[in-house]
Every structure is written in C-alpha cells, then in structure tokens.
PDB file of C-alpha atoms in Angstrom:
ATOM      1  CA  MET A 273     -25.847   6.308  -1.842  1.00 69.00           C
ATOM      2  CA  PRO A 274     -28.316   7.240  -4.528  1.00 83.00           C
ATOM      3  CA  GLU A 275     -28.803   4.579  -7.126  1.00 93.00           C
ATOM      4  CA  PHE A 276     -27.646   5.577 -10.660  1.00 96.00           C
ATOM      5  CA  THR A 277     -29.662   4.778 -13.670  1.00 96.00           C
ATOM      6  CA  LEU A 278     -28.448   2.249 -16.182  1.00 97.00           C
ATOM      7  CA  HIS A 279     -29.641   4.245 -19.203  1.00 97.00           C
ATOM      8  CA  THR A 280     -30.833   2.722 -22.435  1.00 96.00           C
ATOM      9  CA  ILE A 281     -31.085   4.041 -25.841  1.00 96.00           C
ATOM     10  CA  GLU A 282     -34.906   4.465 -25.261  1.00 96.00           C
ATOM     11  CA  ASN A 283     -34.864   6.216 -21.762  1.00 95.00           C
ATOM     12  CA  GLY A 284     -31.345   7.938 -21.899  1.00 95.00           C
ATOM     13  CA  PRO A 285     -30.950  11.765 -22.176  1.00 97.00           C
ATOM     14  CA  ASP A 286     -31.281  12.829 -25.939  1.00 97.00           C
ATOM     15  CA  ALA A 287     -27.897  14.111 -25.986  1.00 97.00           C
ATOM     16  CA  SER A 288     -26.409  10.777 -24.928  1.00 97.00           C
ATOM     17  CA  LYS A 289     -28.497   8.637 -27.330  1.00 97.00           C
ATOM     18  CA  SER A 290     -25.992   8.726 -30.339  1.00 96.00           C
ATOM     19  CA  VAL A 291     -23.088   7.385 -28.325  1.00 96.00           C
ATOM     20  CA  LEU A 292     -25.416   4.720 -26.681  1.00 97.00           C
ATOM     21  CA  GLU A 293     -26.664   3.625 -30.220  1.00 97.00           C
ATOM     22  CA  ALA A 294     -22.882   3.726 -31.449  1.00 96.00           C
ATOM     23  CA  SER A 295     -22.143   1.321 -28.957  1.00 94.00           C
ATOM     24  CA  GLN A 296     -25.071  -0.933 -29.288  1.00 95.00           C
ATOM     25  CA  ASN A 297     -24.027  -1.210 -33.076  1.00 96.00           C
ATOM     26  CA  ALA A 298     -20.421  -1.857 -32.158  1.00 93.00           C
ATOM     27  CA  TYR A 299     -20.780  -4.368 -29.291  1.00 92.00           C
ATOM     28  CA  GLY A 300     -24.360  -5.631 -29.794  1.00 94.00           C
ATOM     29  CA  TYR A 301     -25.219  -4.280 -26.409  1.00 95.00           C
ATOM     30  CA  VAL A 302     -24.544  -0.879 -24.240  1.00 97.00           C
ATOM     31  CA  PRO A 303     -21.801  -1.571 -21.557  1.00 97.00           C
ATOM     32  CA  ASN A 304     -23.019  -0.625 -18.177  1.00 98.00           C
ATOM     33  CA  LEU A 305     -20.140   2.012 -17.866  1.00 98.00           C
ATOM     34  CA  LEU A 306     -21.604   3.963 -20.720  1.00 98.00           C
ATOM     35  CA  ALA A 307     -25.143   3.345 -19.560  1.00 98.00           C
ATOM     36  CA  VAL A 308     -24.285   4.998 -16.276  1.00 98.00           C
ATOM     37  CA  MET A 309     -22.277   7.743 -17.969  1.00 98.00           C
ATOM     38  CA  ALA A 310     -25.164   8.516 -20.223  1.00 98.00           C
ATOM     39  CA  GLU A 311     -26.652  10.527 -17.184  1.00 98.00           C
ATOM     40  CA  SER A 312     -24.202  13.305 -18.019  1.00 98.00           C
ATOM     41  CA  PRO A 313     -23.970  13.551 -21.916  1.00 98.00           C
ATOM     42  CA  ALA A 314     -20.970  15.793 -21.195  1.00 98.00           C
ATOM     43  CA  LEU A 315     -19.159  12.970 -19.403  1.00 98.00           C
ATOM     44  CA  LEU A 316     -20.043  10.368 -21.730  1.00 98.00           C
ATOM     45  CA  GLU A 317     -18.765  12.580 -24.745  1.00 97.00           C
ATOM     46  CA  ALA A 318     -15.562  13.172 -22.760  1.00 98.00           C
ATOM     47  CA  TYR A 319     -14.986   9.666 -21.857  1.00 98.00           C
ATOM     48  CA  GLU A 320     -15.547   8.568 -25.553  1.00 97.00           C
ATOM     49  CA  ALA A 321     -13.233  11.259 -26.986  1.00 97.00           C
ATOM     50  CA  VAL A 322     -10.418  10.667 -24.398  1.00 98.00           C
ATOM     51  CA  SER A 323     -10.673   6.892 -25.027  1.00 97.00           C
ATOM     52  CA  ALA A 324     -10.572   7.343 -28.820  1.00 97.00           C
ATOM     53  CA  ILE A 325      -7.754   9.678 -28.645  1.00 98.00           C
ATOM     54  CA  PHE A 326      -5.726   7.466 -26.310  1.00 98.00           C
ATOM     55  CA  ALA A 327      -6.152   4.445 -28.594  1.00 97.00           C
ATOM     56  CA  GLU A 328      -5.901   5.999 -31.929  1.00 97.00           C
ATOM     57  CA  LYS A 329      -3.376   8.974 -31.487  1.00 98.00           C
ATOM     58  CA  THR A 330      -0.609   7.805 -29.159  1.00 98.00           C
ATOM     59  CA  ASN A 331       2.457   5.903 -30.379  1.00 95.00           C
ATOM     60  CA  LEU A 332       1.691   3.032 -27.958  1.00 98.00           C
ATOM     61  CA  SER A 333       1.018  -0.398 -28.755  1.00 96.00           C
ATOM     62  CA  ALA A 334      -2.391  -1.928 -27.674  1.00 95.00           C
ATOM     63  CA  THR A 335      -0.314  -3.731 -24.991  1.00 97.00           C
ATOM     64  CA  GLU A 336       1.431  -0.763 -23.594  1.00 98.00           C
ATOM     65  CA  GLN A 337      -1.959   1.125 -23.669  1.00 98.00           C
ATOM     66  CA  GLN A 338      -3.548  -1.667 -21.504  1.00 97.00           C
ATOM     67  CA  ILE A 339      -0.411  -1.552 -19.242  1.00 98.00           C
ATOM     68  CA  ILE A 340      -1.188   2.029 -18.323  1.00 98.00           C
ATOM     69  CA  ALA A 341      -4.972   1.452 -18.222  1.00 98.00           C
ATOM     70  CA  MET A 342      -4.902  -1.588 -15.996  1.00 98.00           C
ATOM     71  CA  THR A 343      -2.167  -0.088 -13.598  1.00 98.00           C
ATOM     72  CA  ASN A 344      -4.574   2.692 -12.942  1.00 98.00           C
ATOM     73  CA  ASN A 345      -7.419   0.452 -12.879  1.00 98.00           C
ATOM     74  CA  ARG A 346      -5.699  -1.769 -10.173  1.00 98.00           C
ATOM     75  CA  LEU A 347      -4.300   1.280  -8.042  1.00 97.00           C
ATOM     76  CA  ASN A 348      -7.712   3.025  -8.247  1.00 97.00           C
ATOM     77  CA  GLY A 349      -9.373  -0.335  -6.904  1.00 97.00           C
ATOM     78  CA  CYS A 350     -11.710  -0.177 -10.064  1.00 98.00           C
ATOM     79  CA  GLU A 351     -13.266  -3.723 -10.030  1.00 97.00           C
ATOM     80  CA  TYR A 352     -15.494  -2.940 -13.176  1.00 98.00           C
ATOM     81  CA  CYS A 353     -12.478  -1.883 -15.385  1.00 98.00           C
ATOM     82  CA  MET A 354     -10.200  -4.578 -14.386  1.00 98.00           C
ATOM     83  CA  ALA A 355     -12.585  -7.093 -15.574  1.00 98.00           C
ATOM     84  CA  ALA A 356     -13.563  -5.089 -18.637  1.00 98.00           C
ATOM     85  CA  HIS A 357      -9.990  -4.578 -19.402  1.00 98.00           C
ATOM     86  CA  THR A 358      -8.718  -8.056 -18.896  1.00 98.00           C
ATOM     87  CA  SER A 359     -11.496  -9.202 -21.446  1.00 97.00           C
ATOM     88  CA  ILE A 360     -10.300  -6.536 -23.803  1.00 96.00           C
ATOM     89  CA  MET A 361      -6.560  -7.726 -23.438  1.00 96.00           C
ATOM     90  CA  GLN A 362      -7.712 -11.425 -23.994  1.00 97.00           C
ATOM     91  CA  ALA A 363      -9.370 -10.343 -27.176  1.00 94.00           C
ATOM     92  CA  ALA A 364      -6.376  -8.456 -28.319  1.00 93.00           C
ATOM     93  CA  LYS A 365      -4.050 -11.580 -27.553  1.00 94.00           C
ATOM     94  CA  VAL A 366      -2.000  -9.811 -24.929  1.00 95.00           C
ATOM     95  CA  PRO A 367       0.212 -12.633 -23.270  1.00 95.00           C
ATOM     96  CA  GLN A 368      -1.307 -14.188 -20.433  1.00 96.00           C
ATOM     97  CA  ASP A 369       1.788 -13.489 -18.199  1.00 96.00           C
ATOM     98  CA  VAL A 370       1.278  -9.598 -18.871  1.00 97.00           C
ATOM     99  CA  ILE A 371      -2.273  -9.870 -18.000  1.00 98.00           C
ATOM    100  CA  THR A 372      -1.696 -11.739 -14.709  1.00 97.00           C
ATOM    101  CA  ALA A 373       1.114  -9.286 -13.678  1.00 98.00           C
ATOM    102  CA  LEU A 374      -1.163  -6.237 -14.314  1.00 98.00           C
ATOM    103  CA  ARG A 375      -4.144  -7.979 -12.399  1.00 97.00           C
ATOM    104  CA  ASP A 376      -1.816  -8.853  -9.477  1.00 96.00           C
ATOM    105  CA  GLY A 377       0.383  -5.725  -9.715  1.00 95.00           C
ATOM    106  CA  THR A 378       3.472  -7.753 -10.021  1.00 97.00           C
ATOM    107  CA  GLU A 379       6.497  -7.301 -12.283  1.00 98.00           C
ATOM    108  CA  ILE A 380       6.301  -8.134 -15.950  1.00 98.00           C
ATOM    109  CA  ALA A 381       8.975 -10.045 -17.342  1.00 97.00           C
ATOM    110  CA  ASP A 382       9.638  -7.809 -20.153  1.00 98.00           C
ATOM    111  CA  PRO A 383      11.831  -5.150 -18.816  1.00 98.00           C
ATOM    112  CA  LYS A 384      10.836  -2.415 -21.359  1.00 98.00           C
ATOM    113  CA  LEU A 385       7.136  -3.301 -20.485  1.00 98.00           C
ATOM    114  CA  GLU A 386       7.931  -3.420 -16.851  1.00 98.00           C
ATOM    115  CA  ALA A 387       9.532   0.099 -17.032  1.00 98.00           C
ATOM    116  CA  LEU A 388       6.186   1.393 -18.411  1.00 98.00           C
ATOM    117  CA  ARG A 389       4.133  -0.340 -15.733  1.00 98.00           C
ATOM    118  CA  LEU A 390       6.266   1.265 -13.135  1.00 98.00           C
ATOM    119  CA  PHE A 391       6.319   4.635 -14.582  1.00 98.00           C
ATOM    120  CA  ALA A 392       2.342   4.574 -14.695  1.00 98.00           C
ATOM    121  CA  GLU A 393       2.251   3.497 -11.138  1.00 98.00           C
ATOM    122  CA  LYS A 394       4.501   6.391 -10.153  1.00 98.00           C
ATOM    123  CA  VAL A 395       2.326   8.873 -12.199  1.00 98.00           C
ATOM    124  CA  ASN A 396      -0.611   7.670 -10.419  1.00 98.00           C
ATOM    125  CA  GLN A 397       0.671   7.256  -6.926  1.00 97.00           C
ATOM    126  CA  LYS A 398       2.727  10.535  -6.897  1.00 97.00           C
ATOM    127  CA  ARG A 399      -0.272  12.420  -8.673  1.00 96.00           C
ATOM    128  CA  GLY A 400       2.418  13.576 -11.258  1.00 95.00           C
ATOM    129  CA  TRP A 401       4.952  14.814  -8.788  1.00 97.00           C
ATOM    130  CA  LEU A 402       7.780  12.880 -10.333  1.00 97.00           C
ATOM    131  CA  GLU A 403      11.418  13.100  -9.791  1.00 97.00           C
ATOM    132  CA  ASP A 404      13.948  13.122 -12.607  1.00 98.00           C
ATOM    133  CA  ALA A 405      14.963   9.674 -11.875  1.00 98.00           C
ATOM    134  CA  ASP A 406      11.346   8.519 -12.525  1.00 98.00           C
ATOM    135  CA  ILE A 407      11.376   9.992 -15.976  1.00 98.00           C
ATOM    136  CA  ASP A 408      15.059   8.989 -16.769  1.00 98.00           C
ATOM    137  CA  ALA A 409      14.125   5.279 -15.907  1.00 98.00           C
ATOM    138  CA  LEU A 410      11.350   5.437 -18.473  1.00 98.00           C
ATOM    139  CA  LEU A 411      13.533   7.018 -21.197  1.00 98.00           C
ATOM    140  CA  ALA A 412      16.495   4.566 -20.667  1.00 98.00           C
ATOM    141  CA  ALA A 413      14.064   1.722 -21.272  1.00 98.00           C
ATOM    142  CA  GLY A 414      13.508   3.038 -24.766  1.00 98.00           C
ATOM    143  CA  TYR A 415      10.451   5.226 -24.432  1.00 98.00           C
ATOM    144  CA  THR A 416      10.270   9.032 -25.334  1.00 98.00           C
ATOM    145  CA  LYS A 417       8.964  12.264 -23.794  1.00 98.00           C
ATOM    146  CA  GLN A 418       5.815  11.725 -25.776  1.00 98.00           C
ATOM    147  CA  THR A 419       5.167   8.525 -23.725  1.00 98.00           C
ATOM    148  CA  VAL A 420       5.519  10.444 -20.548  1.00 98.00           C
ATOM    149  CA  CYS A 421       2.667  12.667 -21.957  1.00 98.00           C
ATOM    150  CA  ASP A 422       0.819   9.670 -23.272  1.00 98.00           C
ATOM    151  CA  VAL A 423       1.047   7.939 -19.647  1.00 98.00           C
ATOM    152  CA  ILE A 424      -0.702  11.212 -18.240  1.00 98.00           C
ATOM    153  CA  LEU A 425      -3.402  11.002 -20.953  1.00 98.00           C
ATOM    154  CA  GLY A 426      -3.957   7.342 -20.188  1.00 98.00           C
ATOM    155  CA  THR A 427      -4.221   8.232 -16.398  1.00 98.00           C
ATOM    156  CA  ALA A 428      -6.678  11.066 -17.058  1.00 98.00           C
ATOM    157  CA  TYR A 429      -8.733   8.370 -19.466  1.00 98.00           C
ATOM    158  CA  LYS A 430      -8.786   6.061 -16.344  1.00 98.00           C
ATOM    159  CA  VAL A 431      -9.878   8.689 -13.847  1.00 98.00           C
ATOM    160  CA  LEU A 432     -13.082   9.214 -15.608  1.00 98.00           C
ATOM    161  CA  SER A 433     -14.239   5.708 -15.812  1.00 98.00           C
ATOM    162  CA  ASN A 434     -12.762   4.537 -12.479  1.00 98.00           C
ATOM    163  CA  PHE A 435     -14.341   7.110 -10.541  1.00 98.00           C
ATOM    164  CA  THR A 436     -17.723   6.847 -12.314  1.00 98.00           C
ATOM    165  CA  ASN A 437     -17.743   3.282 -11.341  1.00 98.00           C
ATOM    166  CA  HIS A 438     -16.848   3.746  -7.689  1.00 97.00           C
ATOM    167  CA  ILE A 439     -19.533   6.541  -7.365  1.00 97.00           C
ATOM    168  CA  ALA A 440     -22.277   4.728  -9.355  1.00 98.00           C
ATOM    169  CA  GLU A 441     -21.135   1.229  -8.311  1.00 97.00           C
ATOM    170  CA  THR A 442     -21.540   0.259 -11.884  1.00 98.00           C
ATOM    171  CA  PRO A 443     -22.601  -3.426 -12.000  1.00 97.00           C
ATOM    172  CA  LEU A 444     -20.366  -5.882 -13.997  1.00 97.00           C
ATOM    173  CA  ASP A 445     -21.537  -6.854 -17.554  1.00 97.00           C
ATOM    174  CA  LYS A 446     -22.322 -10.532 -17.986  1.00 96.00           C
ATOM    175  CA  GLY A 447     -19.517 -10.757 -20.602  1.00 94.00           C
ATOM    176  CA  PHE A 448     -16.769  -9.400 -18.152  1.00 97.00           C
ATOM    177  CA  ALA A 449     -17.885 -11.581 -15.266  1.00 96.00           C
ATOM    178  CA  LYS A 450     -15.647 -14.511 -16.094  1.00 97.00           C
ATOM    179  CA  ASN A 451     -12.606 -11.843 -15.330  1.00 97.00           C
ATOM    180  CA  ALA A 452     -14.075 -10.421 -12.016  1.00 97.00           C
ATOM    181  CA  TRP A 453     -11.453  -9.164  -9.995  1.00 97.00           C
ATOM    182  CA  SER A 454     -11.687  -7.636  -6.307  1.00 94.00           C
ATOM    183  CA  ALA A 455      -9.961  -4.668  -4.872  1.00 88.00           C
ATOM    184  CA  ASP A 456      -9.530  -6.827  -1.841  1.00 84.00           C
ATOM    185  CA  THR A 457      -6.588  -8.596  -3.851  1.00 67.00           C
ATOM    186  CA  LEU A 458      -4.853  -5.210  -4.376  1.00 62.00           C
ATOM    187  CA  VAL A 459      -1.038  -5.424  -3.758  1.00 51.00           C
ATOM    188  CA  GLU A 460       0.528  -2.442  -2.629  1.00 52.00           C
ATOM    189  CA  SER A 461       3.651  -1.526  -4.667  1.00 46.00           C
TER     190      SER A 461
END
C-alpha cells in the first residue's frame, strides 16, 4: 500500500494549513489523523465541519456523542479512533464502566445509554435499513426522532475518520498510546 504523508504546517497543502495551525494552537500538536487528512484539503475541511456540527449542534451530551462515535469506531475496527476517543472520554470524565463497555462492545448499565448504543450499532450494521422496532426502542428509551438523525450524523462523522485511518494506516499519536486498542479484540454483537 502506498505510504501516506503526515503533513505538517510547513509541508502541507496551502489549503490545509489553516486547519493544521488551528489544531497546533488548540492541542499543542497536530494529531496524526489530521496530518494524514491534510493530503486532501476537502476531506480535512469536511471532517472538521462535521465534527464541529456533531459536537455543537446536536442535543446529545458529550457521553452520548461518544457512545455513537465509539460504537462506530469499534464496529469499523478503527484502532486509531478507539484510542483517541478513549482519551477524549477520560478527559471528559465519562464513567469508566461506560468507557469499558464501549471498548469491549458490551452492555452499558444505564438502560437509556444502552438503548443509544444498540441503536448506533444497528444503524452501522444495517447500513441504515432499520425496522420500525429498532426506532421504536430508541424512542421508548426517551430519545427523539432528532436523535435518530443525530446518530446518522455521528455515523457519517466516523466514516470519514475510520476509513481514512484504515487506508492510510495512521500511526497512533504518543498521547493516545496508553489507550491502544486492537481490532483483534472486536466482540461481535
């Protein structure tokens, strides 16, 4: 497979530099995912836009957003994103039992959060071809039709990063190494 460049602010395409600079300023470094995505300024911009929309414009809590993201990361076998989002969840003080369940693909003790995890799983596995009962279960747990649509948004967000990482074989950043995860541990639901 061709090797993908980890672009820097100095050597990245001009149209990607502003995103790389913003990342450097926000995190103190450019995460390898963004460094790879910089190859395509359009992909980098789309990822940043969808990520921001998912984080800022849904009615989901940070924990609920991570449930959707991590469920997709696990099902798509994205080792980079599993480690990165584990670190994000730890920083956001998501309960450890929720983090463990998401990494292992096991049940979350909170029934409402578990309903969201199961729904996100079905959206991914069924590629959106859901049955009424799938949607009804999410609604019965206290979510809304907006949540149905927000899960689709979160799934699309993760396709951008998960597929990029698969193709580019994005190396894990040092800061995420303590949360390394292997797709070999994937538990089929």
